[in-house]
PDB file of C-alpha atoms in Angstrom:
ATOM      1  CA  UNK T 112     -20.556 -49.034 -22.314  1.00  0.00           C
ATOM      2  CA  UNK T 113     -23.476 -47.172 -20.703  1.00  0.00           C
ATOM      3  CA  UNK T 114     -22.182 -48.157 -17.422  1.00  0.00           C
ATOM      4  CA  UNK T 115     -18.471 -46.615 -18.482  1.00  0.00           C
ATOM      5  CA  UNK T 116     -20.287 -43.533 -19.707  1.00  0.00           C
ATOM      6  CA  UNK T 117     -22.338 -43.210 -16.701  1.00  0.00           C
ATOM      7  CA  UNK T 118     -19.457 -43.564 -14.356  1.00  0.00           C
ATOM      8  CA  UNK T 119     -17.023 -40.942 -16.217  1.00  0.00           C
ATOM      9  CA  UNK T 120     -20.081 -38.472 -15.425  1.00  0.00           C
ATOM     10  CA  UNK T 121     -21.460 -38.595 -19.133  1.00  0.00           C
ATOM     11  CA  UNK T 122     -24.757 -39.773 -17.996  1.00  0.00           C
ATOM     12  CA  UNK T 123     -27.407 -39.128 -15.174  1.00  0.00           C
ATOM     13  CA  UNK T 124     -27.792 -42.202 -12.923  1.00  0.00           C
ATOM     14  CA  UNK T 125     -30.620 -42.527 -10.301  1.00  0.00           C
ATOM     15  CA  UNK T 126     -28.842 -45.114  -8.409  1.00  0.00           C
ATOM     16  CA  UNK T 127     -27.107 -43.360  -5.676  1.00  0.00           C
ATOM     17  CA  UNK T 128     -22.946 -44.109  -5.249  1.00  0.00           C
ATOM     18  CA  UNK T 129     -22.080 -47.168  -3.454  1.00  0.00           C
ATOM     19  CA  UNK T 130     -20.112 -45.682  -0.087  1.00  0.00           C
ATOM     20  CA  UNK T 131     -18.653 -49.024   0.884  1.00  0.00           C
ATOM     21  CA  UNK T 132     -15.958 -49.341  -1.416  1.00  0.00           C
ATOM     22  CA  UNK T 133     -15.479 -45.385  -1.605  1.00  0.00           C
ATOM     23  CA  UNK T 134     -11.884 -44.309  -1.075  1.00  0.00           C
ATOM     24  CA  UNK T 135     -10.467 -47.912  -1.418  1.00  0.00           C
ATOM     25  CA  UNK T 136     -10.773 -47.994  -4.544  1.00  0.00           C
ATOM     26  CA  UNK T 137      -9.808 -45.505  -7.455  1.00  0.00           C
ATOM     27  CA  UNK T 138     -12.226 -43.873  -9.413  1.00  0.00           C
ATOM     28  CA  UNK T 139     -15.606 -45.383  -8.694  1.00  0.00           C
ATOM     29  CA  UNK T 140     -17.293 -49.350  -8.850  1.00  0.00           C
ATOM     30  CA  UNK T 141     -19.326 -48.206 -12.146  1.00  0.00           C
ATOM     31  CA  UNK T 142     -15.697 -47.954 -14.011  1.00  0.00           C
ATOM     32  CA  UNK T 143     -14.469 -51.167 -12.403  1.00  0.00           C
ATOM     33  CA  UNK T 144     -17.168 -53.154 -13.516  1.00  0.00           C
ATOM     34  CA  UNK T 145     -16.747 -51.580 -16.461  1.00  0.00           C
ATOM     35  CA  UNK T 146     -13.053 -52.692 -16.968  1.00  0.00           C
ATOM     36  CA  UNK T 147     -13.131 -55.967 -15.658  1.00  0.00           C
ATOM     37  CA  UNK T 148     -15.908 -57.157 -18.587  1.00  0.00           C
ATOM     38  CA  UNK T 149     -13.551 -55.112 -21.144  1.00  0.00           C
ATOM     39  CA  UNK T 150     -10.635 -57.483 -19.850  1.00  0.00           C
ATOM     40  CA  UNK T 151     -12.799 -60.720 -19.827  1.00  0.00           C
ATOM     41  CA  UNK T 152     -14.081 -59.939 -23.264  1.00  0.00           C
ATOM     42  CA  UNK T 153     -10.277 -60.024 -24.636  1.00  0.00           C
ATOM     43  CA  UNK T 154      -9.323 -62.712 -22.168  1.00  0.00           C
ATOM     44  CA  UNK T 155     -11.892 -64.692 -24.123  1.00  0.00           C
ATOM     45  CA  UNK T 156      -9.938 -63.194 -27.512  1.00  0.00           C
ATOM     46  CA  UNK T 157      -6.670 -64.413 -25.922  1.00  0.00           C
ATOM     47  CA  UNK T 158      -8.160 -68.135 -25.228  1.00  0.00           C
ATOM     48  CA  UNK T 159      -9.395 -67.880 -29.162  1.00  0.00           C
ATOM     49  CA  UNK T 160      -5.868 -67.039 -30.420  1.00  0.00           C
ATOM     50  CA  UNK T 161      -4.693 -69.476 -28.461  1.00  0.00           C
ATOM     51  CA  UNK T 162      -6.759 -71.994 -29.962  1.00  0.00           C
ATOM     52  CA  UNK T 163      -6.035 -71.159 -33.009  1.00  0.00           C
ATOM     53  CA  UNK T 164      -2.653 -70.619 -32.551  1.00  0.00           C
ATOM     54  CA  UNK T 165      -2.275 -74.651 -31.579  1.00  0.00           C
ATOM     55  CA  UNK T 166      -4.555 -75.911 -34.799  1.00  0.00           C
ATOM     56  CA  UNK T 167      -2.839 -73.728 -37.488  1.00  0.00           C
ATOM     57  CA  UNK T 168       0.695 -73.308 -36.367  1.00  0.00           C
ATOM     58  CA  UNK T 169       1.906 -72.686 -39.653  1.00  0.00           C
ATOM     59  CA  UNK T 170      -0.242 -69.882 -40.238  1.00  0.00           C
ATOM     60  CA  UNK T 171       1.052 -67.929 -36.642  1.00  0.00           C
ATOM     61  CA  UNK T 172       4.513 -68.702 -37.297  1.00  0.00           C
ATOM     62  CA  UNK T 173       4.714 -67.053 -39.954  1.00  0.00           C
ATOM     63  CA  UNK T 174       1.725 -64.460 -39.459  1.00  0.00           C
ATOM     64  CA  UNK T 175       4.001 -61.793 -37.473  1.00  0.00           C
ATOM     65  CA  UNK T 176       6.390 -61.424 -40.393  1.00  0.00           C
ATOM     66  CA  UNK T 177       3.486 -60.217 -42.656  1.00  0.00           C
ATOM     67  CA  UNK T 178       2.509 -57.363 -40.547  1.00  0.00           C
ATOM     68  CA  UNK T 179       4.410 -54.061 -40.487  1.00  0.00           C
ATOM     69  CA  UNK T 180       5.983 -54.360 -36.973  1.00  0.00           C
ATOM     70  CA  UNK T 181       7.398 -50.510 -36.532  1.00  0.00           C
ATOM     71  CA  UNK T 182       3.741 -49.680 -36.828  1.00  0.00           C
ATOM     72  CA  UNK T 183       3.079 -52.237 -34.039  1.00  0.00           C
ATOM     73  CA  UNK T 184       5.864 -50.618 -31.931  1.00  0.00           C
ATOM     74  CA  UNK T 185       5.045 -46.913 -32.793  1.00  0.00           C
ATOM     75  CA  UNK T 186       1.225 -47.832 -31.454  1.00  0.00           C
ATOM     76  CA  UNK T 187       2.857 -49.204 -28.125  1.00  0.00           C
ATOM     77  CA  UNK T 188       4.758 -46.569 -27.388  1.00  0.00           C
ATOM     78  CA  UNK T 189       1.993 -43.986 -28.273  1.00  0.00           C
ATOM     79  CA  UNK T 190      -0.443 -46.098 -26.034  1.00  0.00           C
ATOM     80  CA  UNK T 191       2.196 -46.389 -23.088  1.00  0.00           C
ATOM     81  CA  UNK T 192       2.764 -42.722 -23.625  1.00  0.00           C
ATOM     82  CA  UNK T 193      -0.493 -41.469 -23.717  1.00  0.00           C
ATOM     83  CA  UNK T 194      -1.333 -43.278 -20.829  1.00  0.00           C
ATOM     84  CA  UNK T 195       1.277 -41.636 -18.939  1.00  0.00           C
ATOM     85  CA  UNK T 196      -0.130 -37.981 -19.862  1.00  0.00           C
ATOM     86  CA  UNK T 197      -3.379 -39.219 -18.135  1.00  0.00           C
ATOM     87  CA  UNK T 198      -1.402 -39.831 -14.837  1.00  0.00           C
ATOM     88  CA  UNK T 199       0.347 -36.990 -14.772  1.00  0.00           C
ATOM     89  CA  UNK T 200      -3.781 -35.166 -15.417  1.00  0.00           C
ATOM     90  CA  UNK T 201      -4.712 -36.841 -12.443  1.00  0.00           C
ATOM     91  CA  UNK T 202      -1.671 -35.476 -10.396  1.00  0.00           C
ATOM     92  CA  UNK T 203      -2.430 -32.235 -11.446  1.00  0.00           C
ATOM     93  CA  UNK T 204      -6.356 -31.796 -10.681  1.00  0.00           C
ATOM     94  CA  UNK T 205      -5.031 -33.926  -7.505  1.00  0.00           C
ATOM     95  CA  UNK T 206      -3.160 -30.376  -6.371  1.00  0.00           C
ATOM     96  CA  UNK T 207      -6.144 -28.615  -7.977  1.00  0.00           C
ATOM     97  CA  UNK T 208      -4.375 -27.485 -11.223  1.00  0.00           C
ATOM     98  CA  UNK T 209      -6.803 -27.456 -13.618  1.00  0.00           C
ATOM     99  CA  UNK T 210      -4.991 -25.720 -16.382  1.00  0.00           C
ATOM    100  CA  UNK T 211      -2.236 -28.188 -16.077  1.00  0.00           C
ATOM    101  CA  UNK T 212      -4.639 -31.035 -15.747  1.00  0.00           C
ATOM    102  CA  UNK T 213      -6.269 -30.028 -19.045  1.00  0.00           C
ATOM    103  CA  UNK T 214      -3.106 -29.832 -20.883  1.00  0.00           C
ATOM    104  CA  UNK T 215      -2.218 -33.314 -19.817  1.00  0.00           C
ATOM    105  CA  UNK T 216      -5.311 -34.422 -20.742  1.00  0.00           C
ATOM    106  CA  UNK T 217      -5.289 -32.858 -23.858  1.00  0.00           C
ATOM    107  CA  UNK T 218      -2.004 -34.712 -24.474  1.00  0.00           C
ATOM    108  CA  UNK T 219      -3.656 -38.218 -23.538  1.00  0.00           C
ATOM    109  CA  UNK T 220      -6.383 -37.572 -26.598  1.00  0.00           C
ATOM    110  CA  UNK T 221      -3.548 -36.580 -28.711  1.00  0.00           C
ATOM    111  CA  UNK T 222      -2.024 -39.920 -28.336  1.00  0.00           C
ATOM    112  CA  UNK T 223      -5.208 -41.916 -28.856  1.00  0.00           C
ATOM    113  CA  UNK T 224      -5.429 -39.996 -31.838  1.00  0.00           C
ATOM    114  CA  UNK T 225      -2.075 -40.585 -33.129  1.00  0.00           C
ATOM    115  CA  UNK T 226      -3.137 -44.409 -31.889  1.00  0.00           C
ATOM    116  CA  UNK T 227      -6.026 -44.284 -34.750  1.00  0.00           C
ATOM    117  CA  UNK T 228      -4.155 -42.524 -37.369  1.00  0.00           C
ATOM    118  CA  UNK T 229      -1.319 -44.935 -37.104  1.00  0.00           C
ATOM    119  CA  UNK T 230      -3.741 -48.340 -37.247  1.00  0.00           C
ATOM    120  CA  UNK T 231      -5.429 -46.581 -40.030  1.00  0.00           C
ATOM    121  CA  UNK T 232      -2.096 -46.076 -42.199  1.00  0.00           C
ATOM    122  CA  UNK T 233      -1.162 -49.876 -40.964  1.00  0.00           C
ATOM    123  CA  UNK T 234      -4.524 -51.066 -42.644  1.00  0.00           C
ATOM    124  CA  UNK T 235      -3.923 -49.355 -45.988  1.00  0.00           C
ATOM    125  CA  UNK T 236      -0.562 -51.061 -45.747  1.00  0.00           C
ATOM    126  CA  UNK T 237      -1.930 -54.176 -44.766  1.00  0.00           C
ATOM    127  CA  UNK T 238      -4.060 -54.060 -47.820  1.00  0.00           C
ATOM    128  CA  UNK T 239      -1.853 -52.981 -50.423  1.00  0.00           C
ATOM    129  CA  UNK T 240       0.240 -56.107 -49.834  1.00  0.00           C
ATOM    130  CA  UNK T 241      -2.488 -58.427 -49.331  1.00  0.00           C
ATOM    131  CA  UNK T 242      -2.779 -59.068 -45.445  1.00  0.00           C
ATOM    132  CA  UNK T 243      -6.695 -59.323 -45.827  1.00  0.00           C
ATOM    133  CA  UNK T 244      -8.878 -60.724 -43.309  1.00  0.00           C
ATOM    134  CA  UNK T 245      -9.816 -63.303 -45.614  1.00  0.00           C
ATOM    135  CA  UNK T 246      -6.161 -64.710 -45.825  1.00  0.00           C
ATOM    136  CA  UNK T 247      -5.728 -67.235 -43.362  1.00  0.00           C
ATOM    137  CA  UNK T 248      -6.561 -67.599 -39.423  1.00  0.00           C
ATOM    138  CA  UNK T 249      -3.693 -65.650 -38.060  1.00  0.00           C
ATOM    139  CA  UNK T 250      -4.776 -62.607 -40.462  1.00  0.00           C
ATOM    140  CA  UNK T 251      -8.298 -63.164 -39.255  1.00  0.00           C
ATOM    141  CA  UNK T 252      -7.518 -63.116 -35.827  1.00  0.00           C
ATOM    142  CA  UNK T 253      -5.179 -60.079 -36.182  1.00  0.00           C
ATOM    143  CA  UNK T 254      -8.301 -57.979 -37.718  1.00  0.00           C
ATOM    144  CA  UNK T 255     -10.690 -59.072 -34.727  1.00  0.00           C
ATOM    145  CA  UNK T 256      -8.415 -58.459 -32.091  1.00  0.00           C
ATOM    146  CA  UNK T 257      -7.304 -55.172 -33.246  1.00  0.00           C
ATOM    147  CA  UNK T 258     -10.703 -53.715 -34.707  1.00  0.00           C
ATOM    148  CA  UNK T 259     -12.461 -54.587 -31.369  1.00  0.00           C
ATOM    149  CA  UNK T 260      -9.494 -52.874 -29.456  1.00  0.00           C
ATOM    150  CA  UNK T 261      -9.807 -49.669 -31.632  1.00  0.00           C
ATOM    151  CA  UNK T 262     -13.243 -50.025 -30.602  1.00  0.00           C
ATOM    152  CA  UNK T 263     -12.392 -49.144 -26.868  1.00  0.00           C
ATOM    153  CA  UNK T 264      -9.945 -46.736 -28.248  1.00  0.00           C
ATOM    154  CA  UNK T 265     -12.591 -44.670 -29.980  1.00  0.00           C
ATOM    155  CA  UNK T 266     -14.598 -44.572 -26.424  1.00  0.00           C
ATOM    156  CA  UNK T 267     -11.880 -43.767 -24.367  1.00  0.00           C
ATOM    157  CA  UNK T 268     -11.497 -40.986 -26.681  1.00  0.00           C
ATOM    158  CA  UNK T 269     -14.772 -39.939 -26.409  1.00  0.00           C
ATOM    159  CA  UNK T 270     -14.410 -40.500 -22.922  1.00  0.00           C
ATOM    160  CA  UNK T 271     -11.932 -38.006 -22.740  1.00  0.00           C
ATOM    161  CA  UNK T 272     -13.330 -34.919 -25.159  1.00  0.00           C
ATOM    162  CA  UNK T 273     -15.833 -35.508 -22.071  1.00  0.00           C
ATOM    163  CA  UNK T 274     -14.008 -34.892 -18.956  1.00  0.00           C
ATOM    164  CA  UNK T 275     -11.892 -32.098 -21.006  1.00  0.00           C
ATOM    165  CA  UNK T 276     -14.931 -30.227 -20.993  1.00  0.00           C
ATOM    166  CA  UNK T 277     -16.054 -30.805 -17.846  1.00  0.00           C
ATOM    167  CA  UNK T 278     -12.945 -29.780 -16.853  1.00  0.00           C
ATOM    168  CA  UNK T 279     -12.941 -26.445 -18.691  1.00  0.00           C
ATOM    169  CA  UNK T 280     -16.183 -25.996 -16.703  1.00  0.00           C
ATOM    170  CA  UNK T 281     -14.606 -26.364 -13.630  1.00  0.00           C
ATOM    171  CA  UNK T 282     -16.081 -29.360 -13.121  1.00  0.00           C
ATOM    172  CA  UNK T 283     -12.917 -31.171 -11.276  1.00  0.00           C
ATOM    173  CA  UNK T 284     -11.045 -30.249  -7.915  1.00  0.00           C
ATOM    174  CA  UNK T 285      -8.699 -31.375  -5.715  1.00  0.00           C
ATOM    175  CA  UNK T 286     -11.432 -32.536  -3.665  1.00  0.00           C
ATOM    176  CA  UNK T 287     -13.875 -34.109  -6.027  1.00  0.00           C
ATOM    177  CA  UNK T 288     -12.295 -35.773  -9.663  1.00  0.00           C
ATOM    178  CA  UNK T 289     -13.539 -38.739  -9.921  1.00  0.00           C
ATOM    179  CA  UNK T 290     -15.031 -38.602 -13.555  1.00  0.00           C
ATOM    180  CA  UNK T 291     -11.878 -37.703 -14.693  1.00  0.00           C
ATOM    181  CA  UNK T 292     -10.051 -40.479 -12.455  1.00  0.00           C
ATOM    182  CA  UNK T 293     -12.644 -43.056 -13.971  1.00  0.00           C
ATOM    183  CA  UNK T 294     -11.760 -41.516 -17.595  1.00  0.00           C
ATOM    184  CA  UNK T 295      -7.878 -42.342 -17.197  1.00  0.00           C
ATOM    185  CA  UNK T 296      -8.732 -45.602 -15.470  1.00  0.00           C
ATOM    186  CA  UNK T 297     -10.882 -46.856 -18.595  1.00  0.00           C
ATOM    187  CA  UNK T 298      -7.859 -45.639 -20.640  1.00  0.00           C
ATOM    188  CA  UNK T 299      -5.341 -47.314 -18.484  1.00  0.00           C
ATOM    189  CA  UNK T 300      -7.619 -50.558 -19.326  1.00  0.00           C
ATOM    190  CA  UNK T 301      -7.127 -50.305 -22.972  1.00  0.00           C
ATOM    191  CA  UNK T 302      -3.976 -49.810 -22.727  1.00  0.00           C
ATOM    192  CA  UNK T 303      -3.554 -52.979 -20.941  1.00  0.00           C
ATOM    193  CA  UNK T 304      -5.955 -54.542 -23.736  1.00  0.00           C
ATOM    194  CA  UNK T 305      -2.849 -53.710 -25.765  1.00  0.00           C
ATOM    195  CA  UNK T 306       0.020 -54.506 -24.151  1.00  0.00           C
ATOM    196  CA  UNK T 307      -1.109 -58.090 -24.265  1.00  0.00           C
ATOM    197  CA  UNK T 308      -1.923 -57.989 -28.156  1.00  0.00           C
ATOM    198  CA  UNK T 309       1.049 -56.388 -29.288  1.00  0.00           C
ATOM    199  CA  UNK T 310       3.200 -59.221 -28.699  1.00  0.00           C
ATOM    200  CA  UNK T 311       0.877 -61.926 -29.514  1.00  0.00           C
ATOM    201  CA  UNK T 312       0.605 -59.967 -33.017  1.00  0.00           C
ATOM    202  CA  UNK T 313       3.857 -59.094 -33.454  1.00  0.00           C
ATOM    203  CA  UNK T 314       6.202 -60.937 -31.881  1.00  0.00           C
ATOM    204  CA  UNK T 315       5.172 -64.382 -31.203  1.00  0.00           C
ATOM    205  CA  UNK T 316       5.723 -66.691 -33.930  1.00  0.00           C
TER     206      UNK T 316
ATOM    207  CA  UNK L  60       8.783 -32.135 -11.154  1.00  0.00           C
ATOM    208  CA  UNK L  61       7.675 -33.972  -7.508  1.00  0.00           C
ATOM    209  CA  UNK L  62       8.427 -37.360  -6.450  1.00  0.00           C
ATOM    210  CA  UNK L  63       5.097 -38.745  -7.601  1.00  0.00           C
ATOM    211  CA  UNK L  64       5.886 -37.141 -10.785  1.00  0.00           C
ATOM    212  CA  UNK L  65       9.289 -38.673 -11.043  1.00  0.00           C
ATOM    213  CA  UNK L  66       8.117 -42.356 -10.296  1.00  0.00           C
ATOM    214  CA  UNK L  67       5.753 -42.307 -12.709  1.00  0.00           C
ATOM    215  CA  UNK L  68       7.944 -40.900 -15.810  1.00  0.00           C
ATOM    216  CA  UNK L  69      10.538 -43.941 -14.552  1.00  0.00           C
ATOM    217  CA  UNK L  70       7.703 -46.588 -15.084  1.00  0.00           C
ATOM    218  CA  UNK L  71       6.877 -44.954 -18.174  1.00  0.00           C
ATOM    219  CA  UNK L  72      10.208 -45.069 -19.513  1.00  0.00           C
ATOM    220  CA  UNK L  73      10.626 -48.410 -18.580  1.00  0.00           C
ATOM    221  CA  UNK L  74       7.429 -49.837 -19.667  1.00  0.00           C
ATOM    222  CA  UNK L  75       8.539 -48.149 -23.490  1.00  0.00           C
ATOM    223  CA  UNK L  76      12.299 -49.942 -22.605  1.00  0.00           C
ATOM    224  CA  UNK L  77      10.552 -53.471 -22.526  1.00  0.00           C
ATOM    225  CA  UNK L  78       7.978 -52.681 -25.540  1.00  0.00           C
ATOM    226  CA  UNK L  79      11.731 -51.788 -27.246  1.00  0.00           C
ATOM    227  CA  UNK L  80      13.027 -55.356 -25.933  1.00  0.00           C
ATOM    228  CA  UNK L  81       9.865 -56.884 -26.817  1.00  0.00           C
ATOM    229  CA  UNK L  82      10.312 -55.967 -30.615  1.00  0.00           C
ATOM    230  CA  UNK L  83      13.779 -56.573 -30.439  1.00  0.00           C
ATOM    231  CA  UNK L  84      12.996 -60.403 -29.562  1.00  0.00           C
ATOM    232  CA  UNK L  85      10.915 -60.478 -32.160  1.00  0.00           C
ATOM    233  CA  UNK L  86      13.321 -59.731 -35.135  1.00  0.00           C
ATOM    234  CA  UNK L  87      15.745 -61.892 -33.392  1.00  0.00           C
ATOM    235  CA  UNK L  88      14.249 -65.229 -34.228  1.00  0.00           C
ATOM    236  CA  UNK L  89      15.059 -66.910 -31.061  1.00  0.00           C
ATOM    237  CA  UNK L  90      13.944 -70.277 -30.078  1.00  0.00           C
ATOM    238  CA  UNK L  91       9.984 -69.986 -30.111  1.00  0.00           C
ATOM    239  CA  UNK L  92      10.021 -71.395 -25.917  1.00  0.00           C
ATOM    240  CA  UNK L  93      12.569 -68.729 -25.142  1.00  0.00           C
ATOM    241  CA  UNK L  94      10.585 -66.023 -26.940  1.00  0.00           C
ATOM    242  CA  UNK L  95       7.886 -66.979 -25.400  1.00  0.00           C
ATOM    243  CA  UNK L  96       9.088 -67.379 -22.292  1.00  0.00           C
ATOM    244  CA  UNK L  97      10.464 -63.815 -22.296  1.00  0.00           C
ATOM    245  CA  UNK L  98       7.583 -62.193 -23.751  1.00  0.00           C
ATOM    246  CA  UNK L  99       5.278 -63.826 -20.858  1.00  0.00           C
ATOM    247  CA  UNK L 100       7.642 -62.122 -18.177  1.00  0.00           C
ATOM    248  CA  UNK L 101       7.675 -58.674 -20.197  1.00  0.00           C
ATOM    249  CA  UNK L 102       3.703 -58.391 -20.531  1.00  0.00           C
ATOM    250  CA  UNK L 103       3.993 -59.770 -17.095  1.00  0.00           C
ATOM    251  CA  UNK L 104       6.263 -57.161 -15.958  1.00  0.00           C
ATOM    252  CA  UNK L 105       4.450 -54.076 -17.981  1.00  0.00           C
ATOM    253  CA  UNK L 106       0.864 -55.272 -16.936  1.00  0.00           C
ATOM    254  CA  UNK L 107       1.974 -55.227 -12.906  1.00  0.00           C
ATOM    255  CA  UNK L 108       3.373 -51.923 -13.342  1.00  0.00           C
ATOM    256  CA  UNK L 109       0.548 -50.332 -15.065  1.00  0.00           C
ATOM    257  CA  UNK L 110      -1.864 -51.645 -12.503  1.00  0.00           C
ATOM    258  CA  UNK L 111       0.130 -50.088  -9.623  1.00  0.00           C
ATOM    259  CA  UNK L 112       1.469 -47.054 -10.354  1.00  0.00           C
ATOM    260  CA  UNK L 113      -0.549 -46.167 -13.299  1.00  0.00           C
ATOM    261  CA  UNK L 114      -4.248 -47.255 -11.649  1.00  0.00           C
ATOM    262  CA  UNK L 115      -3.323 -47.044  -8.730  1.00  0.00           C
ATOM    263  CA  UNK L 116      -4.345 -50.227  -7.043  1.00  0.00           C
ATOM    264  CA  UNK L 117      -1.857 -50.305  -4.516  1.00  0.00           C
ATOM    265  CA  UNK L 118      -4.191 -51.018  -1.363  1.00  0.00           C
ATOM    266  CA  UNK L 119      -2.627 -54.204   0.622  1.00  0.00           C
ATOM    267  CA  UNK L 120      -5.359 -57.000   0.514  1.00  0.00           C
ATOM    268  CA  UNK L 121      -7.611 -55.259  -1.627  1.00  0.00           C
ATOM    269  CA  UNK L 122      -9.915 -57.968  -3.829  1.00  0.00           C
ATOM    270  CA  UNK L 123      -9.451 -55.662  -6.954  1.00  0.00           C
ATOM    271  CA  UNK L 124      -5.837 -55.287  -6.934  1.00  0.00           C
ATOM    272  CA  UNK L 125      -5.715 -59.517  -6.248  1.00  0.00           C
ATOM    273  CA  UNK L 126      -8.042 -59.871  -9.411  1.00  0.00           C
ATOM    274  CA  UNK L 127      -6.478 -57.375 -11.859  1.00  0.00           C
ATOM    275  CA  UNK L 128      -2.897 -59.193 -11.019  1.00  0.00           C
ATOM    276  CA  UNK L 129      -4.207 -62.619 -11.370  1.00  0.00           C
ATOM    277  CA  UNK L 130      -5.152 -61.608 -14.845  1.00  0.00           C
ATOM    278  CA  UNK L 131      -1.383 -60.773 -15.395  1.00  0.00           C
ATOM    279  CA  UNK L 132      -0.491 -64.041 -14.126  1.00  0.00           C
ATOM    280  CA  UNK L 133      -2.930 -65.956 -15.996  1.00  0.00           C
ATOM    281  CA  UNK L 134      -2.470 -64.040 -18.904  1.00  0.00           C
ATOM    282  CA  UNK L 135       1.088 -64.592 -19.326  1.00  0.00           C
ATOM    283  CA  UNK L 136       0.593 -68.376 -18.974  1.00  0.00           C
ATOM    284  CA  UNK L 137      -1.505 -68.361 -21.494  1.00  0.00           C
ATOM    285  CA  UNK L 138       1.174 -67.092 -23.450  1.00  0.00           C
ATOM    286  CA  UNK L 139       3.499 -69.727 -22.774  1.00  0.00           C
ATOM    287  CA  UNK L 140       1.134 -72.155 -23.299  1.00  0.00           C
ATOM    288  CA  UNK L 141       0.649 -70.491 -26.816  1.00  0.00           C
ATOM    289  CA  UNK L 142       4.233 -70.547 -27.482  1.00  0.00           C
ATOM    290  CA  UNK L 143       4.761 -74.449 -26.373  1.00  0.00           C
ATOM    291  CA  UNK L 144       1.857 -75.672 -28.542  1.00  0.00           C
ATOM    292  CA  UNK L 145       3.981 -74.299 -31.062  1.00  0.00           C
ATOM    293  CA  UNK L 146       7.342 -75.867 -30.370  1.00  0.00           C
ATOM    294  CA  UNK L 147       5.535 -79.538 -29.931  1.00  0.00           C
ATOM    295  CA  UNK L 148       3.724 -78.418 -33.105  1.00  0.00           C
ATOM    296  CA  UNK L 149       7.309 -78.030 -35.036  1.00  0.00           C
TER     297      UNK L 149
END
């Protein structure tokens, strides 16, 4: 996570920029690395489910059915959304518009927060009709899977009060972004995170 | 609104059209092969497009773009997988 932070412009680093990969790829290699052990550390959730998927098939059949699946959908489609306000940041500070850019970007930590409040009302439903993390493995791996992605949710979050305030600061330009290009790129990764879980959670039985 | 702009509000709207489908499948109770089968190609689908026009890895031949796609190739697999276990399981 230090790496992330470090890369969105949160930290000092002594370690000057790697110019090799500069311009061919977006953002900078500090996010990358960043996002690619983010994606192996749910790949290795995905292998788990799996697993567990094909020794208690009773439990995942009928696991989906006992989980509140407009919430499910409403968190997609303020994730996909969301992510789409941080695009449409980075086209704006990409044409040097900072006001615009902040708005956007303002918009993008709107939706993460919408992302928490709904997962927060889902697990006070959860509870009140007994889908506990002690209830059987489907359950279990429900609460894992979606606890450690709110996890990343809460730092791209934080990730993003950040580059709002550099921004403010005039911190971005046309010319030179890429904290808030690295921001939106570690968002874009959660997102990701998510598409993947939401149907494995919901849908698949 | 540019054309930028305009490409990425059409892979937004699509990428919420295929959560919609997505969720649709689910209440359906198709066969669990088809559904899974389906939802491999949707996350498939919605992974590709996030990594190209949303990242914006769209460099020919770059390594990153190659590894981010294989995990929406491999990922989706996986899902299939998931879903046949269950149908030999039944």
């Amino acid at each position: 996570m230090e790496l992330a932070m470090k890369s969105m412009g949160v930290m000092g680093s002594m370690v000057p920029p790697s110019t090799e990969l500069k311009g061919s790829v977006p953002g900078n290699r500090g996010i990358w690395v960043g996002i690619l052990c983010e994606l192996a550390e749910f790949a290795l959730m995905f292998l788990a489910y799996a697993w567990f998927k094909y020794t208690h098939p009773e439990d995942f059949h009928r696991g989906p059915a006992m989980l509140y699946t407009a919430c499910g959908v409403a968190n997609t489609v303020t994730m996909l959304t969301s992510g789409y306000f941080a695009v449409r940041a980075l086209l704006a500070i990409q044409r040097n518009d900072r006001r615009s850019a902040r708005n956007w970007l303002i918009g993008t930590l709107l939706g993460g927060l919408a992302f928490l409040g709904i997962k927060a009302w889902e697990f006070s439903w959860n509870i009140d009709h007994g889908v506990v993390g002690t209830g059987n493995s489907f359950v279990a791996m429900y609460y894992y899977l979606t606890f450690n992605h709110l996890v990343h949710v809460v730092w791209g979050c934080l990730g993003l009060i950040w580059v709002i305030l550099r921004n403010e600061f005039g911190a971005y330009s046309a010319e030179d972004h890429e904290g808030l290009e690295a921001a939106t790129l570690y968002w874009h990764a959660t997102d990701l995170a998510w598409i993947v879980i939401f149907p494995l959670l919901y849908v698949l039985r | 609104m540019d054309t930028q702009e305009k490409r990425v509000t059409l892979v937004w709207l699509a990428l919420v059209a295929l959560t919609l489908g997505s969720a649709w499948l689910g209440e359906e109770g198709l066969p669990v092969v088809a559904t899974a089968l389906v939802v491999a190609l949707i996350v498939a689908a919605k992974g590709l497009l996030v990594i190209r026009h949303y990242m914006g890895l769209e460099e020919e031949g770059s390594r990153l773009r190659s590894v981010m796609r294989l995990y929406f190739v491999v990922v989706p697999a996986l899902i299939l997988v998931a879903g046949g276990t269950s149908w030999l399981a039944a």
